[in-house]
Amino acid sequence: MLDLKYIRANPEKVQEGLSKRNKDVSIAPILELDEIRRKLLAEVESLKALQNQKSKEVPKLKKEGKDVTDLMNELKDLSDKIKELDSKVKEVEDEIEKILLTIPNIPHESVPVGKDDTENVEVRRWGEVREPDFEIKPHWEIGVNLGILDFERASKVSGSRFTFYRGLGARLERALINFMLDLHIEKHGYTELFPPFLVARKSMIGTGQLPKFEEDAFKTTDDYFLIPTAEVPVTNYHREEILKEEDLPIKYVAYSACFRAEAGAAGKDTRGLIRQHQFNKVELVKFTKPEDSYDELEKLTADAEDVLKELGLPYRVVLLCSGDLGFSSAKTYDIEVWMPSYGRYVEISSCSNFENYQARRANIRFRRKDGKLDYVHTLNGSGLAVGRTLAAILENFQQKDGTVVVPEVLRKYMGTDVIK
């Protein structure tokens, strides 16, 4: 969340930053509540000072043999008044925190101002887009034709937006997961975690999914949540901890299944593997010093891009404008892979710097060498979304005869060069 002290000291700057998101967000209620809180605290401190002063008179009067009944009654009234005011302070502080949890992060100064995804800025492209001499089938058609994807039976078993992977389809999904993990561990120096797929409410709050986006989450009856991404458990891995400066940056890679209700997404890429209720993803998470976080964002984005380069899939990198920025992010690059059947690039990874926004919510700090405590900056990105990568392979490497060539780096995992 945003720092209350920073909001108080820089109200115009904060409001200007939030306004760039093209959403109706006002910090006025927070400032009003903060003023009430500060007045209440001043009154409490004044009463406590008076209570302390009068408490010192009690032993003195007793020593002089004087009656202290009235003074004791006065002290009780002061104590009751202080408790009442303390309770009011707590109520106001709870209300401030409740509002702060719904306020998004402030965009970084390098983020272009824009209203929505039409004003995102392309940064670079890699790879040549194929121009085959035959009509490219969408991945959901070629996957069914090859007998490696079964949407019909998945719908019977679970409902829409679920998939059975069969035979070489299941092996390709597993190959991609292993390849991505191996690449990030062995080449990029990440430490692997295998996280729980269920998390408590506090963890979802820590990374910013709650309370704002509860309708997008799958919730159990006992207030646990199926994770929408491994970002949630991996970021909360260090919740309520004080890290060492010399250990930063800490870099984790984690495979997980991901679960999203996709509320409000009706009609958007509902066919095939692009927008599923359950999908696999390999996630990259970093904990860094504030002064290093934007350099680390560039490195994290490059690490995610490297997966597509190794696979030989054409892609582009887009810098999100302020109006398309995620709730908790200060700056985000989207990596978009070329999908022939769509005739456009489709998001396959978002790489974000949250600065200290998540760290404040989850209370993740580090101790500098001079002893000072500071909040870490957290970053994450998909490295990559596995189902979308599989879909991109089926579309970009399909042949005229209906087969699909397996990318060379996956062949040792697959045990075959071609999916027939």
XYZ file of C-alpha atoms in Angstrom:
420
model
C 0.000 0.000 0.000
C 1.028 3.633 -0.210
C 2.831 5.228 2.736
C 0.463 7.426 4.784
C 3.306 9.773 5.751
C 4.213 10.196 2.085
C 0.581 10.919 1.172
C 0.345 13.503 3.950
C 3.579 15.217 2.883
C 2.902 15.058 -0.889
C -0.874 15.125 -1.423
C -0.806 16.920 -4.769
C 1.949 14.694 -6.180
C 0.147 11.518 -5.063
C -3.207 12.645 -6.455
C -1.589 13.640 -9.749
C 0.056 10.212 -10.009
C -3.184 8.375 -9.282
C -5.073 10.546 -11.782
C -2.755 9.290 -14.546
C -4.378 5.873 -14.142
C -7.545 7.327 -15.696
C -9.612 6.081 -12.768
C -11.686 7.954 -10.205
C -9.387 7.623 -7.197
C -9.254 10.311 -4.498
C -6.990 10.545 -1.462
C -9.245 13.202 0.140
C -11.001 10.701 2.480
C -7.622 9.475 3.740
C -6.393 13.009 4.411
C -9.619 13.848 6.270
C -9.407 10.727 8.431
C -5.719 11.335 9.072
C -6.500 14.830 10.343
C -9.150 13.394 12.700
C -6.654 10.761 13.863
C -3.955 13.319 14.594
C -6.358 15.509 16.585
C -7.501 12.491 18.603
C -3.875 11.499 19.278
C -3.066 15.036 20.416
C -6.014 14.925 22.808
C -4.958 11.512 24.120
C -1.401 12.691 24.717
C -2.690 15.762 26.559
C -4.905 13.633 28.802
C -2.077 11.161 29.440
C 0.212 13.998 30.464
C -2.470 15.267 32.873
C -3.004 11.700 34.153
C 0.712 11.306 34.776
C 0.884 14.640 36.593
C -2.069 13.850 38.861
C -0.837 10.300 39.514
C 2.300 11.784 41.026
C 0.149 13.769 43.499
C -1.425 10.627 45.008
C 1.540 9.378 47.098
C 2.336 12.947 48.104
C -1.200 13.572 49.462
C -1.269 10.177 51.170
C 2.001 10.983 52.879
C 0.460 14.225 54.141
C -2.538 12.249 55.451
C -5.007 13.898 53.087
C -8.076 12.287 51.494
C -7.364 11.202 47.883
C -10.875 9.990 47.035
C -11.712 12.898 44.724
C -8.334 12.659 43.038
C -8.731 8.910 42.481
C -12.180 9.479 40.970
C -10.697 12.127 38.708
C -7.951 9.719 37.655
C -10.549 7.045 36.885
C -12.491 9.500 34.724
C -9.267 10.375 32.898
C -8.482 6.704 32.383
C -11.983 6.039 31.007
C -11.709 9.027 28.677
C -8.290 7.880 27.418
C -9.624 4.375 26.735
C -12.571 5.848 24.853
C -10.279 8.024 22.729
C -7.852 5.137 22.130
C -10.791 3.124 20.836
C -11.766 5.973 18.493
C -8.151 6.219 17.257
C -8.178 2.486 16.502
C -11.458 2.814 14.595
C -10.089 5.684 12.509
C -6.806 3.857 11.851
C -8.709 0.744 10.750
C -10.780 2.859 8.363
C -7.632 4.492 6.959
C -6.045 1.083 6.357
C -9.245 -0.197 4.759
C -9.184 2.689 2.263
C -5.427 2.432 1.687
C -5.869 -1.214 0.660
C -8.148 -0.055 -2.188
C -5.795 2.678 -3.480
C -3.593 1.519 -6.399
C 0.123 2.139 -6.738
C 1.491 5.355 -8.259
C 2.911 4.929 -11.784
C 6.662 5.431 -12.141
C 7.719 8.635 -13.899
C 8.895 6.621 -16.937
C 5.412 5.166 -17.524
C 3.673 6.836 -20.502
C 0.372 8.535 -19.716
C -2.535 6.926 -21.560
C -6.158 5.896 -21.163
C -6.027 2.156 -22.043
C -4.104 -0.583 -23.888
C -4.428 1.268 -27.209
C -1.865 3.751 -25.873
C 0.748 1.229 -24.747
C 4.188 1.777 -26.283
C 6.036 -0.903 -28.242
C 9.642 -1.130 -27.061
C 11.146 -3.825 -29.295
C 10.443 -6.884 -31.442
C 12.325 -10.143 -31.891
C 12.043 -12.925 -34.455
C 10.631 -13.247 -37.945
C 6.921 -13.865 -38.405
C 6.404 -16.842 -40.734
C 4.383 -16.442 -43.900
C 3.396 -20.034 -44.764
C 1.904 -21.066 -48.103
C -1.051 -22.725 -46.389
C -3.856 -21.625 -44.106
C -2.811 -21.662 -40.449
C -5.262 -23.469 -38.183
C -5.951 -22.023 -34.717
C -4.333 -24.009 -31.912
C -7.667 -25.354 -30.650
C -8.333 -26.942 -34.054
C -4.901 -28.416 -34.673
C -4.728 -29.592 -31.039
C -8.008 -31.496 -31.427
C -7.018 -32.826 -34.875
C -3.772 -34.215 -33.412
C -5.630 -35.714 -30.458
C -3.523 -33.802 -27.920
C -6.153 -31.346 -26.609
C -9.670 -32.285 -25.507
C -11.930 -29.347 -24.697
C -15.201 -31.255 -25.060
C -14.534 -33.808 -22.326
C -13.025 -31.129 -20.064
C -16.263 -29.186 -20.428
C -18.232 -32.310 -19.501
C -16.062 -32.887 -16.413
C -15.508 -29.321 -15.180
C -17.330 -26.809 -17.381
C -16.155 -24.236 -19.904
C -12.571 -22.915 -19.987
C -10.937 -26.157 -18.903
C -8.793 -28.519 -20.982
C -7.615 -32.113 -20.967
C -4.098 -32.476 -22.397
C -3.585 -35.936 -23.950
C -0.529 -37.932 -24.993
C 2.083 -35.690 -26.593
C 0.008 -32.663 -25.581
C 0.453 -33.546 -21.910
C 4.113 -34.277 -22.545
C 4.589 -30.915 -24.332
C 3.039 -29.047 -21.398
C 5.317 -30.910 -18.985
C 8.336 -30.370 -21.264
C 7.721 -26.616 -21.315
C 7.489 -26.457 -17.514
C 10.749 -28.382 -17.090
C 12.524 -26.391 -19.801
C 11.496 -23.046 -18.298
C 12.512 -24.083 -14.781
C 15.864 -25.461 -15.961
C 16.602 -22.320 -18.005
C 15.860 -19.919 -15.144
C 17.722 -22.012 -12.563
C 20.795 -22.991 -14.559
C 21.254 -19.959 -16.835
C 19.636 -17.079 -14.950
C 20.479 -18.056 -11.353
C 17.034 -18.317 -9.757
C 16.296 -20.561 -6.771
C 13.349 -22.907 -7.312
C 10.379 -22.972 -4.942
C 7.384 -25.279 -5.208
C 4.611 -23.377 -3.422
C 1.202 -24.293 -1.965
C -1.719 -23.765 -4.336
C -3.991 -22.659 -1.467
C -3.263 -19.501 0.516
C -4.871 -17.626 3.416
C -6.650 -14.304 2.961
C -3.712 -12.381 4.461
C -1.451 -13.604 1.667
C -3.864 -12.403 -1.024
C -3.995 -9.012 0.698
C -0.189 -8.935 0.845
C 0.232 -9.009 -2.935
C -2.764 -6.785 -3.721
C -5.331 -9.309 -5.022
C -7.602 -8.489 -2.086
C -9.779 -6.730 -1.233
C -10.119 -5.142 -4.674
C -10.343 -8.262 -6.867
C -12.033 -10.881 -4.728
C -14.590 -11.623 -7.451
C -11.773 -12.861 -9.710
C -10.569 -15.411 -7.148
C -11.706 -18.962 -6.398
C -12.449 -19.108 -2.673
C -12.980 -22.159 -0.474
C -15.606 -22.412 2.248
C -12.996 -21.935 5.006
C -11.620 -18.650 3.578
C -8.672 -20.104 1.703
C -8.036 -19.056 -1.890
C -6.775 -20.999 -4.890
C -3.796 -18.996 -6.114
C -4.242 -16.891 -9.273
C -0.441 -16.979 -9.729
C 2.628 -18.247 -7.845
C 3.411 -14.571 -7.188
C 1.080 -14.778 -4.177
C 2.699 -17.587 -2.145
C 6.254 -16.784 -3.284
C 6.065 -13.067 -2.402
C 4.498 -13.944 0.948
C 7.316 -16.445 1.566
C 9.188 -13.561 3.253
C 6.151 -11.848 4.809
C 6.827 -10.271 8.235
C 10.575 -10.848 7.778
C 13.672 -8.652 7.921
C 16.116 -9.660 5.189
C 19.842 -8.902 5.001
C 21.128 -6.313 2.540
C 23.949 -8.624 1.452
C 21.410 -11.300 0.444
C 19.631 -9.014 -2.047
C 18.561 -9.452 -4.746
C 16.776 -12.704 -3.899
C 15.498 -14.444 -7.042
C 12.915 -17.236 -7.025
C 11.355 -19.264 -9.814
C 8.248 -21.339 -9.164
C 5.949 -23.555 -11.171
C 2.302 -23.616 -10.119
C -1.140 -24.286 -11.401
C -3.100 -21.019 -11.444
C -6.827 -20.501 -10.935
C -8.840 -17.478 -12.068
C -12.576 -16.913 -12.195
C -12.062 -14.393 -15.023
C -15.049 -12.373 -13.842
C -16.111 -9.852 -16.463
C -14.013 -11.501 -19.214
C -16.927 -12.908 -21.219
C -16.265 -12.911 -24.939
C -12.500 -12.326 -24.607
C -10.375 -15.112 -26.124
C -12.740 -17.742 -24.727
C -11.772 -20.403 -27.254
C -8.679 -22.500 -26.771
C -5.949 -22.066 -24.179
C -5.615 -18.292 -23.944
C -8.068 -17.565 -21.129
C -8.644 -20.598 -18.909
C -9.956 -20.991 -15.353
C -7.007 -23.303 -14.634
C -3.613 -23.046 -16.303
C 0.068 -23.661 -15.605
C 2.656 -20.927 -15.223
C 6.305 -20.540 -14.312
C 6.724 -17.382 -12.235
C 9.779 -15.224 -11.542
C 9.866 -13.231 -8.271
C 12.559 -10.849 -7.019
C 13.227 -9.031 -3.743
C 15.627 -6.128 -4.298
C 17.045 -2.959 -2.771
C 15.019 0.116 -3.825
C 17.947 1.680 -5.669
C 18.417 -1.472 -7.783
C 14.832 -2.392 -8.603
C 14.528 -0.781 -12.043
C 17.763 -2.351 -13.270
C 16.441 -5.659 -11.935
C 13.158 -5.135 -13.820
C 15.083 -4.912 -17.097
C 16.981 -8.123 -16.219
C 13.785 -9.947 -15.205
C 12.112 -8.963 -18.486
C 15.161 -10.169 -20.429
C 15.051 -13.498 -18.545
C 11.409 -14.001 -19.564
C 12.187 -13.011 -23.177
C 14.978 -15.576 -23.246
C 12.409 -18.388 -23.069
C 10.833 -17.229 -26.330
C 14.230 -16.729 -27.970
C 15.278 -20.283 -27.070
C 11.994 -21.622 -28.454
C 12.253 -19.500 -31.607
C 8.884 -17.784 -31.123
C 8.487 -14.222 -32.484
C 7.445 -11.663 -29.877
C 7.358 -8.012 -28.973
C 7.790 -6.107 -25.691
C 5.286 -3.389 -24.802
C 5.537 -0.764 -22.046
C 2.110 -0.383 -20.451
C 0.666 3.114 -20.227
C -0.723 4.473 -16.968
C -4.329 3.586 -17.822
C -3.514 -0.087 -18.486
C -1.210 -0.573 -15.496
C -2.039 -3.315 -12.982
C -3.392 -2.315 -9.574
C -0.179 -2.928 -7.569
C 2.380 -2.128 -10.262
C 4.489 0.997 -10.664
C 5.806 -0.092 -14.075
C 5.066 -3.082 -16.310
C 6.393 -4.560 -19.528
C 4.114 -6.980 -21.351
C 5.764 -9.605 -23.539
C 3.450 -10.590 -26.393
C 3.981 -13.676 -28.579
C 2.906 -13.795 -32.225
C -0.274 -15.857 -32.736
C -0.903 -16.478 -36.469
C -4.589 -17.389 -36.105
C -5.253 -14.120 -34.297
C -3.126 -12.118 -36.720
C -1.642 -10.245 -33.764
C 0.635 -10.475 -30.751
C -0.923 -11.902 -27.562
C 0.283 -11.344 -23.994
C 2.343 -14.226 -22.626
C 4.079 -12.467 -19.710
C 3.771 -9.326 -17.601
C 6.963 -8.186 -15.861
C 6.341 -5.636 -13.118
C 8.078 -3.565 -10.469
C 5.808 -2.959 -7.480
C 8.411 -0.865 -5.654
C 7.570 -1.069 -1.910
C 3.787 -1.330 -2.469
C 3.515 -5.068 -1.773
C 6.325 -4.977 0.790
C 4.333 -2.517 2.930
C 1.243 -4.706 2.776
C 3.243 -7.842 3.633
C 5.750 -6.056 5.924
C 8.887 -7.282 4.139
C 11.932 -5.224 5.089
C 15.708 -5.467 4.988
C 18.429 -4.171 7.258
C 21.048 -2.029 5.583
C 24.674 -2.347 6.593
C 24.383 0.866 8.630
C 21.571 -0.753 10.653
C 18.707 1.197 9.074
C 15.543 -0.727 8.191
C 13.939 -0.191 4.787
C 11.233 -1.871 2.733
C 12.381 -4.100 -0.122
C 11.084 -3.626 -3.645
C 9.260 -6.643 -5.088
C 9.146 -7.620 -8.754
C 7.635 -10.491 -10.675
C 6.930 -11.747 -14.139
C 5.677 -14.827 -15.935
C 8.524 -16.880 -17.229
C 6.202 -17.941 -18.980
C 2.479 -18.764 -19.075
C 2.780 -22.412 -20.132
C -0.566 -22.982 -21.884
C -0.165 -19.868 -24.009
C 3.366 -20.954 -24.930
C 2.028 -24.350 -26.019
C -0.668 -22.620 -28.081
C 1.976 -20.421 -29.738
C 4.078 -23.491 -30.602
C 1.095 -25.263 -32.192
C 0.315 -22.234 -34.343
C 3.838 -21.079 -35.256
C 5.370 -24.515 -35.925
C 2.504 -26.339 -37.610
C 3.181 -27.824 -41.040
C 1.089 -28.119 -44.185
C 0.421 -31.813 -43.478
C -1.107 -30.990 -40.060
C 1.908 -31.998 -37.978
C 3.766 -29.694 -35.570
C 7.561 -29.424 -35.384
C 8.869 -29.562 -31.820
C 11.290 -26.682 -31.001
C 14.832 -28.048 -30.785
C 15.335 -27.126 -27.103
C 12.303 -29.236 -26.141
C 13.218 -32.407 -28.000
C 15.268 -33.919 -25.171
C 12.189 -33.531 -22.932
C 9.732 -34.738 -25.580
C 11.583 -37.703 -27.084
C 10.353 -36.729 -30.550
C 10.952 -34.081 -33.206
C 7.411 -33.902 -34.516
C 3.887 -34.127 -33.082
C 1.791 -36.244 -35.451
